[in-house]
Short mmCIF file of C-alpha atoms and ligand atoms in Angstrom, two decimals:
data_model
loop_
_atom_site.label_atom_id
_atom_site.label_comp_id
_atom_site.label_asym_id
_atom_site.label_seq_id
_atom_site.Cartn_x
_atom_site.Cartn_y
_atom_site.Cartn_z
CA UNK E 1 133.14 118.74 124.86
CA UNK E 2 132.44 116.41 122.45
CA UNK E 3 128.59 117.68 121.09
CA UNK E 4 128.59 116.78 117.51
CA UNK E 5 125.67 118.23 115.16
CA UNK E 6 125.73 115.95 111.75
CA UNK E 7 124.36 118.58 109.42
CA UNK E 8 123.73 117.46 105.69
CA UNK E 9 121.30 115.95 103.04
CA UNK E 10 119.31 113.02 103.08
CA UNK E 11 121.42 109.78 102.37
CA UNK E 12 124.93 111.59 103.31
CA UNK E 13 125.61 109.18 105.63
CA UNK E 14 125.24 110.79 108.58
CA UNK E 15 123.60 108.17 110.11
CA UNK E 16 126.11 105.72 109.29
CA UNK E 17 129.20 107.34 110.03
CA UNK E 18 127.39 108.66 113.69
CA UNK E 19 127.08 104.62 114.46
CA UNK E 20 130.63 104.51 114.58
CA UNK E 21 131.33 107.73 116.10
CA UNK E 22 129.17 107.05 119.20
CA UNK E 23 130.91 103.43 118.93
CA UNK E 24 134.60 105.01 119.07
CA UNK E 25 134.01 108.19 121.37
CA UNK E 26 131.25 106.54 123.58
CA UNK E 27 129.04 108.70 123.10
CA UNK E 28 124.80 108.09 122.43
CA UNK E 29 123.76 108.70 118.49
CA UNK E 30 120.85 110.71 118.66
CA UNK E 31 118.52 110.41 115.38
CA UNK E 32 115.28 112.43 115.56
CA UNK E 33 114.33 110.31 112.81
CA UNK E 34 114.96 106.94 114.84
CA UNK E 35 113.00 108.29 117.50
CA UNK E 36 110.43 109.46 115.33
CA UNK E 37 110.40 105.90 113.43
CA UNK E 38 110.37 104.04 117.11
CA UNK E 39 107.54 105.66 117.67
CA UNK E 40 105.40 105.11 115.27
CA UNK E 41 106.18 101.59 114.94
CA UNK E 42 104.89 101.28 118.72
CA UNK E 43 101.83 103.52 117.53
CA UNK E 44 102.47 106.13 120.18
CA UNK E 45 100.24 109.08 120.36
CA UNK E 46 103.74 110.99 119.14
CA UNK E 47 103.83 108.21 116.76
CA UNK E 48 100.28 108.39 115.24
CA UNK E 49 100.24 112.34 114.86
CA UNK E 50 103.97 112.39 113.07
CA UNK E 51 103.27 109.15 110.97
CA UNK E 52 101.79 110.83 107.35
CA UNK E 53 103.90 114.19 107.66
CA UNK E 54 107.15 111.58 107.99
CA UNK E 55 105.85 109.55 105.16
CA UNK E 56 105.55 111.74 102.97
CA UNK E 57 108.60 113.51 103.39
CA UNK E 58 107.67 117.10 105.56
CA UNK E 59 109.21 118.11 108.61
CA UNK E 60 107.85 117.51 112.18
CA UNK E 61 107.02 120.92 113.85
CA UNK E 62 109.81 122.55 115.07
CA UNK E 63 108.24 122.57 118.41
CA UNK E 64 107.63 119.26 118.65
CA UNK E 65 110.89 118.42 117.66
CA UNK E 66 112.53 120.52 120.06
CA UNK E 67 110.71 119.43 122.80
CA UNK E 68 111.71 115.49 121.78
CA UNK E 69 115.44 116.63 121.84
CA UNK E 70 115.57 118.68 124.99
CA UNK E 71 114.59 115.50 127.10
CA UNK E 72 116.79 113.31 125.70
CA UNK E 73 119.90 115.92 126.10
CA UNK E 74 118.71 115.59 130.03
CA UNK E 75 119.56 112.10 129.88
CA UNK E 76 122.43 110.81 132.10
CA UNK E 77 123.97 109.27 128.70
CA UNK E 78 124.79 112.59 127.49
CA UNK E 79 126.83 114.27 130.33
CA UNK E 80 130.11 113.65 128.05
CA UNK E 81 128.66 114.37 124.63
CA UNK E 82 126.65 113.20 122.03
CA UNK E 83 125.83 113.30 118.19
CA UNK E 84 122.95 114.87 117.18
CA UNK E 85 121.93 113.50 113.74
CA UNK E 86 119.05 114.92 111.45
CA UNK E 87 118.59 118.09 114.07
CA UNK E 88 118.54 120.78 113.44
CA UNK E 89 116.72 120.82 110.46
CA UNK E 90 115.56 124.40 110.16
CA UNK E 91 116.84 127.85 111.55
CA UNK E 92 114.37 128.25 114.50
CA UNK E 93 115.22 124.30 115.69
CA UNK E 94 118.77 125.73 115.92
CA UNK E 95 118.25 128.92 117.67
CA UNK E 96 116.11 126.64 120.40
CA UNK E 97 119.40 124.45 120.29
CA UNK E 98 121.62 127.79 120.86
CA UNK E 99 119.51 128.58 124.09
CA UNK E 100 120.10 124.72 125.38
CA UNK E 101 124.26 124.11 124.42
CA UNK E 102 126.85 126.65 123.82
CA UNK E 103 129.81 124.14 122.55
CA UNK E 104 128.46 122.75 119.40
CA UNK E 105 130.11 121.33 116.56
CA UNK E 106 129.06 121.39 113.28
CA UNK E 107 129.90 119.03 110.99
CA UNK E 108 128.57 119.61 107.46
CA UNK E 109 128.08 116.22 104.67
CA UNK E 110 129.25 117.31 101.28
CA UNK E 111 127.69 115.44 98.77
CA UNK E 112 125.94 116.24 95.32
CA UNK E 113 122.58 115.11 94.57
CA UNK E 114 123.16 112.21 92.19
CA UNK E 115 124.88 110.60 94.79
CA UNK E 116 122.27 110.90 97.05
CA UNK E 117 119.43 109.68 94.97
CA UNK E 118 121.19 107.01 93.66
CA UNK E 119 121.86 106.02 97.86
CA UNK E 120 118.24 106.59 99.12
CA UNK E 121 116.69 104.84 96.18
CA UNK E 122 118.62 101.40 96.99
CA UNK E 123 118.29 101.96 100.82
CA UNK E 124 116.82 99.28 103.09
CA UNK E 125 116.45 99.36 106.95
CA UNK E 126 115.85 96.47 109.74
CA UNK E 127 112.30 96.63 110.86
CA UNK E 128 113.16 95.43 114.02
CA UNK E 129 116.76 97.23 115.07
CA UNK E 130 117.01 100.25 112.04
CA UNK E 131 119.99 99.36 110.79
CA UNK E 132 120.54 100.56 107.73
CA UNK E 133 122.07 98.44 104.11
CA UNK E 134 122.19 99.30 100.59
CA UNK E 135 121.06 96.78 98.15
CA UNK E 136 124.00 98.06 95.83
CA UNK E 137 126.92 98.97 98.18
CA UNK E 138 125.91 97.18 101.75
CA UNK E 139 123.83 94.31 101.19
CA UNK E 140 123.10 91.89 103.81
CA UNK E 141 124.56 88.31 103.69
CA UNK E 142 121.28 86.95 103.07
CA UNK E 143 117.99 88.60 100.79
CA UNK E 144 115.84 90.71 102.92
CA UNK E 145 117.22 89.72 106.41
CA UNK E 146 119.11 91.69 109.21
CA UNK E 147 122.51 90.58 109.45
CA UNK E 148 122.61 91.81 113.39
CA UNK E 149 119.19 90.87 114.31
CA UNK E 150 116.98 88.56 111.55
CA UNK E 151 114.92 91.05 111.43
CA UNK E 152 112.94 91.83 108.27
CA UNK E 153 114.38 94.25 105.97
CA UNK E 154 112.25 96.71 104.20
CA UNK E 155 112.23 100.40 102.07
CA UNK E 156 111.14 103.66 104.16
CA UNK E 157 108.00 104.96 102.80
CA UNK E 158 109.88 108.22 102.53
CA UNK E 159 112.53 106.61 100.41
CA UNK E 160 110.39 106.06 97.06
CA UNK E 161 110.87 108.45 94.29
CA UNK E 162 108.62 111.11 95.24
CA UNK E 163 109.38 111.40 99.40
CA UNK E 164 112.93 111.47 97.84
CA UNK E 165 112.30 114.07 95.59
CA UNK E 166 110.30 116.22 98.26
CA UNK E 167 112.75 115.63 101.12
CA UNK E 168 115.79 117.11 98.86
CA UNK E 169 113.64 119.88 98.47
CA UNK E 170 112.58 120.69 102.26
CA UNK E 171 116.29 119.93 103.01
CA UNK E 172 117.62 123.11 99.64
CA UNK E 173 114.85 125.26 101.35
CA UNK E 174 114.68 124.62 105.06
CA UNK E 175 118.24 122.93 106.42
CA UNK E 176 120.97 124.69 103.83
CA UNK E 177 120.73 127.87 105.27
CA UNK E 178 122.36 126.37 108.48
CA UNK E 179 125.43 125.92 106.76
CA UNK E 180 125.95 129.93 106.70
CA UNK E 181 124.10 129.89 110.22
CA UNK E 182 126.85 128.21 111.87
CA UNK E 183 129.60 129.22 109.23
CA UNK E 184 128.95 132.97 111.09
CA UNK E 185 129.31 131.62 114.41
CA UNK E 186 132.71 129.79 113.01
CA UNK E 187 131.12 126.21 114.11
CA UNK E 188 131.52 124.35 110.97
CA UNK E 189 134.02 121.85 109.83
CA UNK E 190 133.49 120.52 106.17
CA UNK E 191 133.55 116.77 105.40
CA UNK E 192 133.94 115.24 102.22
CA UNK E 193 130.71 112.51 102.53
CA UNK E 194 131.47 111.21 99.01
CA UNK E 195 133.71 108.65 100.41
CA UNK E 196 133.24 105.23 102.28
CA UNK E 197 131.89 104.85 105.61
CA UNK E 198 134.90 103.53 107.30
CA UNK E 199 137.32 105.94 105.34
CA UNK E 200 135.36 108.81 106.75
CA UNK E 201 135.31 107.62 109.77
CA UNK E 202 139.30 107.87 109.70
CA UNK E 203 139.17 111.36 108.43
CA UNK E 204 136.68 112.49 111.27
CA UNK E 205 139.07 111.04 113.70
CA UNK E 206 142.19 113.16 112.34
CA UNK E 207 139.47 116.13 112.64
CA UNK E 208 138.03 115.92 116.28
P1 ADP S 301 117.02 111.24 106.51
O1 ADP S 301 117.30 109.86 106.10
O2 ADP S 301 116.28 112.04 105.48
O3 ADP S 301 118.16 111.95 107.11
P2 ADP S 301 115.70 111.06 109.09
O4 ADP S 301 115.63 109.64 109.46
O5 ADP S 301 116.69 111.93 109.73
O6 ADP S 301 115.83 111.13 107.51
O7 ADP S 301 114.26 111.73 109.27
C1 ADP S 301 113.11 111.19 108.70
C2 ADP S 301 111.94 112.15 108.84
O8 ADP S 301 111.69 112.44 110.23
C3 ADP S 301 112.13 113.53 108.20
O9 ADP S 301 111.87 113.54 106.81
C4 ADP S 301 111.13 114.37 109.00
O10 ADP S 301 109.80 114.14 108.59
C5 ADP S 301 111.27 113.79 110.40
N1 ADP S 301 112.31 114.54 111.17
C6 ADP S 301 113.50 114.05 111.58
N2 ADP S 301 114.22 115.00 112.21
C7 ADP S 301 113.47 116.14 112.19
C8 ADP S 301 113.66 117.46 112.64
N3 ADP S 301 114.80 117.84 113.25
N4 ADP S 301 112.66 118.36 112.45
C9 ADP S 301 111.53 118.02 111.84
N5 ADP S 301 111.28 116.78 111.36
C10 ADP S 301 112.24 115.84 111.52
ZN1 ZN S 302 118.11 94.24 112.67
#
């Protein structure tokens, strides 16, 4: 079974490489963020209540989160597999994962924190689609506009200095210790997230 967990900082590219994973294996991307993101842009009651935790880099409640995941798992999409990207987060999101899916795996972003900064801090994402660009390394063809849609481009709240800051915290103190969670359960596979997009997509290939 293909169930992928992305595990890894903020701005390791999870979310880009799991585009063109679900793209190759046909599988659905799942990004609790997205769906967070989606929801508050439609002002949902989910939406409303998440809105200033998300903004200001905190996690959702584990619960919550849980909950958000479990239904979309039941979807028809995901009978063959899926990528789960930005969840789990924290140790008891994973053990509610554990009671759901028993073939999981891992795969943990290496990256070091200048890297990541430096990513997050020059990130920009469609208003209207979420796809993501880099005004550095993956700028659109023109200023400020979606290449796939024309939507307006714009900077996540979270992804100013101080979110940034906070989120690289909550991810040392909350999401690291999965690494040695699923290292003991011999899920993990390492993945050197330094590299470009399309050249770790090749190397995640040779791996799964
Ligand atoms: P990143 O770019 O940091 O990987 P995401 O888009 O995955 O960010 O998530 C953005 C925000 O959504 C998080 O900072 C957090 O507030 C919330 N969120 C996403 N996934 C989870 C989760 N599994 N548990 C709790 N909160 C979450
Ligand atoms: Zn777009």
């Amino acid at each position: 079974m293909n169930n992928f967990v992305f595990l890894g900082p903020p701005g390791a590219g999870k979310g880009s490489l799991a585009v063109k994973v679900a793209e190759d294996y046909k599988i659905p991307h799942i990004s609790t963020g997205d769906i967070f993101r989606a929801n508050i842009k439609a002002q949902t009651p989910l939406g409303v209540k998440v809105k200033a935790i998300i903004d200001s880099g905190s996690l959702v409640s584990d619960e919550l989160t849980f909950e958000l995941v479990k239904d979309r798992l039941a979807q028809d999409d995901c009978k063959n597999g899926y990528i789960l990207d930005g969840f789990p987060r924290t140790i008891p999101q994973a053990e509610m994962l554990d009671g759901l899916v028993a073939d999981l795996k891992v795969v943990n972003f290496q990256i070091s924190d200048d890297i990541v900064i430096g990513r997050l801090s020059t990130r920009r994402v469609c208003k209207a689609c979420g796809a993501n660009y880099n005004i550095k390394t993956l700028p659109p063809k023109v200023e400020g506009v979606c290449d796939k849609c024309g939507g307006e481009l714009y900077q996540r709240d979270d992804d100013k200095q101080e979110s940034i800051l906070h989120r690289m915290d909550v991810y040392r103190e909350q999401t690291e210790p999965l690494i040695n969670y699923y290292k003991n359960k011999g899920k993990i596979t390492d993945l050197d997230a330094s590299i470009e997009t399309d050249i770790l997509l090749g190397e995640f290939k040779r791996l799964f």
